[in-house]
Short mmCIF file of C-alpha atoms and ligand atoms in Angstrom, two decimals:
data_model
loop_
_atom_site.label_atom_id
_atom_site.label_comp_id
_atom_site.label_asym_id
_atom_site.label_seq_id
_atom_site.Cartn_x
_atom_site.Cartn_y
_atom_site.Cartn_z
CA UNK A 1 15.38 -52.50 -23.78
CA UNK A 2 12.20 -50.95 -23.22
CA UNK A 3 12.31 -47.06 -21.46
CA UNK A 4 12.32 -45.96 -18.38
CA UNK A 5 9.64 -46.55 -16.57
CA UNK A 6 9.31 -42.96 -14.42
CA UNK A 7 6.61 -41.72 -11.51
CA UNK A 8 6.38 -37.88 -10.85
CA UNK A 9 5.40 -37.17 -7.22
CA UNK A 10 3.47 -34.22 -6.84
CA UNK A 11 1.31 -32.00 -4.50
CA UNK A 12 0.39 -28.75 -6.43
CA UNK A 13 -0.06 -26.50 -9.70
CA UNK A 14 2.09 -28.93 -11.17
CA UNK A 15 4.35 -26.66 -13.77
CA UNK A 16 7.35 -28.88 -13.52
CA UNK A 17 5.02 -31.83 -14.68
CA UNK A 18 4.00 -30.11 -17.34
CA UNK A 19 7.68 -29.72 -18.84
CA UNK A 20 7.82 -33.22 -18.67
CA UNK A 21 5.05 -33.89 -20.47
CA UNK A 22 5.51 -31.05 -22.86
CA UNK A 23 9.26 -32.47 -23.32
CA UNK A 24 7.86 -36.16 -23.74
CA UNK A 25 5.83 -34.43 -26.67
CA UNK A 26 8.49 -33.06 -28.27
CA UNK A 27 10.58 -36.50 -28.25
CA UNK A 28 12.90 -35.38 -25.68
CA UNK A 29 12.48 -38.26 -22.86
CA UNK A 30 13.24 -41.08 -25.57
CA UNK A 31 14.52 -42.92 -22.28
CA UNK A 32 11.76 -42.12 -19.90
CA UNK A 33 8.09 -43.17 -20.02
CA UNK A 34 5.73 -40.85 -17.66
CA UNK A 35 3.75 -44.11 -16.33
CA UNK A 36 2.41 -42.68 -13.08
CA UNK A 37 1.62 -39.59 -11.68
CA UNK A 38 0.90 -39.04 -7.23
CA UNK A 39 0.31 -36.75 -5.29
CA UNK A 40 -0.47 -36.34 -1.33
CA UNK A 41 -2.65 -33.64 -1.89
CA UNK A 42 -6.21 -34.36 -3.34
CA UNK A 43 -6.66 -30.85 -5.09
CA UNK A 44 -2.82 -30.94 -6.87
CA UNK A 45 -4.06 -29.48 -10.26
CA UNK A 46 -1.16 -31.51 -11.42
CA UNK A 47 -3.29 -34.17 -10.87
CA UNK A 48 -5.94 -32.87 -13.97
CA UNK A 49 -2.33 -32.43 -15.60
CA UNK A 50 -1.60 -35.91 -15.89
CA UNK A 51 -5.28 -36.90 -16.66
CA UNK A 52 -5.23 -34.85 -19.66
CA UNK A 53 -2.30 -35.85 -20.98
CA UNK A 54 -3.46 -39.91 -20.42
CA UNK A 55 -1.21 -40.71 -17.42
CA UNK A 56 -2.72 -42.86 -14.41
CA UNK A 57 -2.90 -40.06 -11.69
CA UNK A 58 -3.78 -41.59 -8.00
CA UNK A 59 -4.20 -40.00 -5.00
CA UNK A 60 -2.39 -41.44 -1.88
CA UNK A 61 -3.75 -39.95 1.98
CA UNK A 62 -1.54 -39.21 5.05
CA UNK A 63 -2.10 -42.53 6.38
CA UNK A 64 0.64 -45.49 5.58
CA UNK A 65 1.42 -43.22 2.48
CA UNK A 66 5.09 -44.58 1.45
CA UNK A 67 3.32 -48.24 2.18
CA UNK A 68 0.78 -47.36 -0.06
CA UNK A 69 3.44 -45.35 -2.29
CA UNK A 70 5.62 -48.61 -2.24
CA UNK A 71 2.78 -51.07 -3.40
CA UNK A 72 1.53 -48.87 -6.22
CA UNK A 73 5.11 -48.20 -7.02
CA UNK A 74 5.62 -51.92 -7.79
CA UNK A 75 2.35 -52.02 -8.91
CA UNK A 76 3.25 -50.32 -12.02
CA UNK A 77 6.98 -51.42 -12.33
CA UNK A 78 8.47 -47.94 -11.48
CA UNK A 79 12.21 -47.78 -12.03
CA UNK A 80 12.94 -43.75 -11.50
CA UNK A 81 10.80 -41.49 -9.10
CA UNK A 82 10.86 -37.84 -10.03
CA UNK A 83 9.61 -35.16 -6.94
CA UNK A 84 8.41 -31.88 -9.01
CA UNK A 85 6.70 -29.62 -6.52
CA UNK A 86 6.92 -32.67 -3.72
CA UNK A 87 6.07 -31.22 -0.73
CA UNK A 88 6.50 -33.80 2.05
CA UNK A 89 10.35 -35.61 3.16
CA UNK A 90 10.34 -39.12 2.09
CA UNK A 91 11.89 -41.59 5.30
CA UNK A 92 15.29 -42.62 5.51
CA UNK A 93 13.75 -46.06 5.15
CA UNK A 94 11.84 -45.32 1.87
CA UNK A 95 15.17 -43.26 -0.07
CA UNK A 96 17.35 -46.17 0.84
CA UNK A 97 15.35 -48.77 -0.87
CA UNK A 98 15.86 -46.32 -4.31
CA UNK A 99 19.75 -45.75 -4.30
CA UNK A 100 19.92 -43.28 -7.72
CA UNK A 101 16.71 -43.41 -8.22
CA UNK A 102 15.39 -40.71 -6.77
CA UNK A 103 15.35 -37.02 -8.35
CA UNK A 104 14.11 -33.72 -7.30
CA UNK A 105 14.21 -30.11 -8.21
CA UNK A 106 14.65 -27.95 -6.05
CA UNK A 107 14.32 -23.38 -6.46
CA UNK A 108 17.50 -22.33 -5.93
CA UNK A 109 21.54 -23.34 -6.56
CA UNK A 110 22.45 -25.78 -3.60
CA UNK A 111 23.52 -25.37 -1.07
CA UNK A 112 21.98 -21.95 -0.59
CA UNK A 113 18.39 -21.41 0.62
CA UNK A 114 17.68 -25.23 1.26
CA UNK A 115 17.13 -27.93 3.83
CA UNK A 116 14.42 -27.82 6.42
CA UNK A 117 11.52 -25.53 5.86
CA UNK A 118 13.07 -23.89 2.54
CA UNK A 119 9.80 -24.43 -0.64
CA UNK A 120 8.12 -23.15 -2.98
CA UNK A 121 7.71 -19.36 -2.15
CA UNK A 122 9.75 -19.44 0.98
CA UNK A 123 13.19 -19.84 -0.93
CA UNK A 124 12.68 -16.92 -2.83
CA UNK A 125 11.87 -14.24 -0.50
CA UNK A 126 14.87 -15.77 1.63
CA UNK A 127 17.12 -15.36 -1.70
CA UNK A 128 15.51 -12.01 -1.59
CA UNK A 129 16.10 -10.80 1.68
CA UNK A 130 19.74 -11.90 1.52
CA UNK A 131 20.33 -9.68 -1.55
CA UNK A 132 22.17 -12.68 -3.80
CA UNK A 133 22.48 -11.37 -7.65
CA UNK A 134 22.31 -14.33 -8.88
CA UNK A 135 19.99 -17.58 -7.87
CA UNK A 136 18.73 -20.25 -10.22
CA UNK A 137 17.45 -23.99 -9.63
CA UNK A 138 18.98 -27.57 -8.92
CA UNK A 139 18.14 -31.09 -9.70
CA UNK A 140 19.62 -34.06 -7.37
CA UNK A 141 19.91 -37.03 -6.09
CA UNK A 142 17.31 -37.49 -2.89
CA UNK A 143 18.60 -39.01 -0.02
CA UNK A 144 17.66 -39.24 3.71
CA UNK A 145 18.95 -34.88 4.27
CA UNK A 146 16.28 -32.56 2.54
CA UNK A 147 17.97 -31.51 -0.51
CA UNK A 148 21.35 -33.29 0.43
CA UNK A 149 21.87 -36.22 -2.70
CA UNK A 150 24.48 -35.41 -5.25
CA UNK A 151 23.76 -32.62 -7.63
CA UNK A 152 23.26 -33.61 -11.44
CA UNK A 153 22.72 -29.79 -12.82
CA UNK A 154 22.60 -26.86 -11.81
CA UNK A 155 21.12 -23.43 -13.53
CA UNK A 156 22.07 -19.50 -12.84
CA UNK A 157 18.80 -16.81 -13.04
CA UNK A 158 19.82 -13.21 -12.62
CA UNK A 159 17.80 -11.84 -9.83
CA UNK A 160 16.52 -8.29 -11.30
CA UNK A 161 15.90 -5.17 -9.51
CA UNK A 162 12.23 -4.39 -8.29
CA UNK A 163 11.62 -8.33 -8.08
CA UNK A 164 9.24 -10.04 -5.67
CA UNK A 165 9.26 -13.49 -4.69
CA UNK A 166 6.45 -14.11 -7.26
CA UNK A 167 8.56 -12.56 -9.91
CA UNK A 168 11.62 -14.23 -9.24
CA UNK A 169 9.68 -17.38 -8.31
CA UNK A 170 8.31 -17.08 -11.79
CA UNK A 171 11.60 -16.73 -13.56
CA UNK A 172 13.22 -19.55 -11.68
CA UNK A 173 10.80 -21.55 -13.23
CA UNK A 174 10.64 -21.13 -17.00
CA UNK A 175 14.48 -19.97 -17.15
CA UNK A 176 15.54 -22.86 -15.16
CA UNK A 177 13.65 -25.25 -13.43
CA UNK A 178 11.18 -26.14 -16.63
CA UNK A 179 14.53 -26.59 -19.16
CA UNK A 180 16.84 -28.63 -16.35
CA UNK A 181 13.90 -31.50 -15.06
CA UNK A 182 13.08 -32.49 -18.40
CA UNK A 183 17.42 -32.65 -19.60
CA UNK A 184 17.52 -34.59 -16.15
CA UNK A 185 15.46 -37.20 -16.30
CA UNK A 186 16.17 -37.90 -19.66
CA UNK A 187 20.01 -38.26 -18.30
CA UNK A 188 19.14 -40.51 -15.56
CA UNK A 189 16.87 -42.68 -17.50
CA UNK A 190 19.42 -43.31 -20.08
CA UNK A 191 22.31 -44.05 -17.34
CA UNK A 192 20.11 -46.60 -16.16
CA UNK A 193 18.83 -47.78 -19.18
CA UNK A 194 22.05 -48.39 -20.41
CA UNK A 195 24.53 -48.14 -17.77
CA UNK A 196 26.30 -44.83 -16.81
CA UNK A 197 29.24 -43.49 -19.22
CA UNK A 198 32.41 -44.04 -18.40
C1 GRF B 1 8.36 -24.85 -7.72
O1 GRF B 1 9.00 -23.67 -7.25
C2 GRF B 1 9.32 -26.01 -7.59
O2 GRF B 1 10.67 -25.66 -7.74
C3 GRF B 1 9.12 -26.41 -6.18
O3 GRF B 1 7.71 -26.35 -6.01
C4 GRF B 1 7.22 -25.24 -6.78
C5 GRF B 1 5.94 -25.58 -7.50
O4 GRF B 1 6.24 -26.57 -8.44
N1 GRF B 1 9.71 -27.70 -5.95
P1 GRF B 1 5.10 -27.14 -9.46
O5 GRF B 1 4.52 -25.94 -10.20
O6 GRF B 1 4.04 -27.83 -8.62
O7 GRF B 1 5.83 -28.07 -10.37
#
């Protein structure tokens, strides 16, 4: 059976995109192949990301964008949609049409410092300002409820004293969110490539 056929949705710097292609590199999606890379916003540098490493990157505008999404989904025979760094909710009617087939990661251990309104920088100082010790970063299943599909892993960062939300923001990311997308994906493209283990 041939892999996974996987599109990353993104709309900035792109870092999580990067593990996955820097994973891919090292032979560690053998179930996934990174065929399409989109973002709804034009100047996503993960969009030069996925240029240079030789994967079709398209833009897609406000306007009819999950009709648009949908087509060029098909288009190129997508099977697993990855959000890194996603920044807008996908419908109700779009999720449903991709039972388990949607993952996303998301900057902190759900179900704290989620839901409505809680990205990128946001989470942080919230995780900040509530004085947790310990925060970290989640991949799951997307359904209709911003960050509310069933967790697949989950990974603890120490929050240190003295740290910003940059800092933290910046630990987060290569302690947990850059090791856990890459072991995801490669876990849900092998369930569906052949069928979930008992
Ligand atoms: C990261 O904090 C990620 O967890 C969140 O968006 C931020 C930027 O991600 N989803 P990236 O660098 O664009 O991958």
């Amino acid at each position: 059976m041939l892999k996974v056929r996987t599109a990353v949705l993104v709309s900035g710097g792109g870092t999580n995109l990067q593990a996955l292609i820097d994973a891919s590199g090292r032979g560690e999606l053998p179930d996934a192949e990174l065929a399409l890379v989109v973002s709804n916003r034009k100047s996503a540098f993960a969009l030069e990301r996925a240029e240079k490493a030789g994967i079709r990157a398209e833009y897609i505008g406000k306007d009819g964008f999950e009709q648009k999404l949908g087509a060029l989904l098909d288009e190129c025979g997508i099977e697993l949609i990855v959000l890194a760094g996603f920044l807008k909710i996908l419908s109700a009617d779009f999720t449903e049409k991709w039972p388990g087939r949607i993952i996303n990661i998301h900057p902190s251990l759900i179900p704290s410092f989620c839901g409505e309104g809680y990205y990128g920088l946001r989470v942080h100082e919230e995780a900040l300002k509530y004085g947790v010790k310990v925060t970290g970063a989640t991949v799951h299943y997307v359904n209709h409820i911003p960050d509310g599909g069933r967790i697949i892993f989950q990974k603890a960062v120490n929050v240190l004293e003295g740290d910003t939300p940059e800092l933290l923001q910046r630990r987060v990311m290569e302690q947990a969110e850059w090791i856990l997308l890459p072991e995801a994906v490669e876990k849900v493209a092998k369930e569906i490539r052949y069928g979930k283990s008992c």
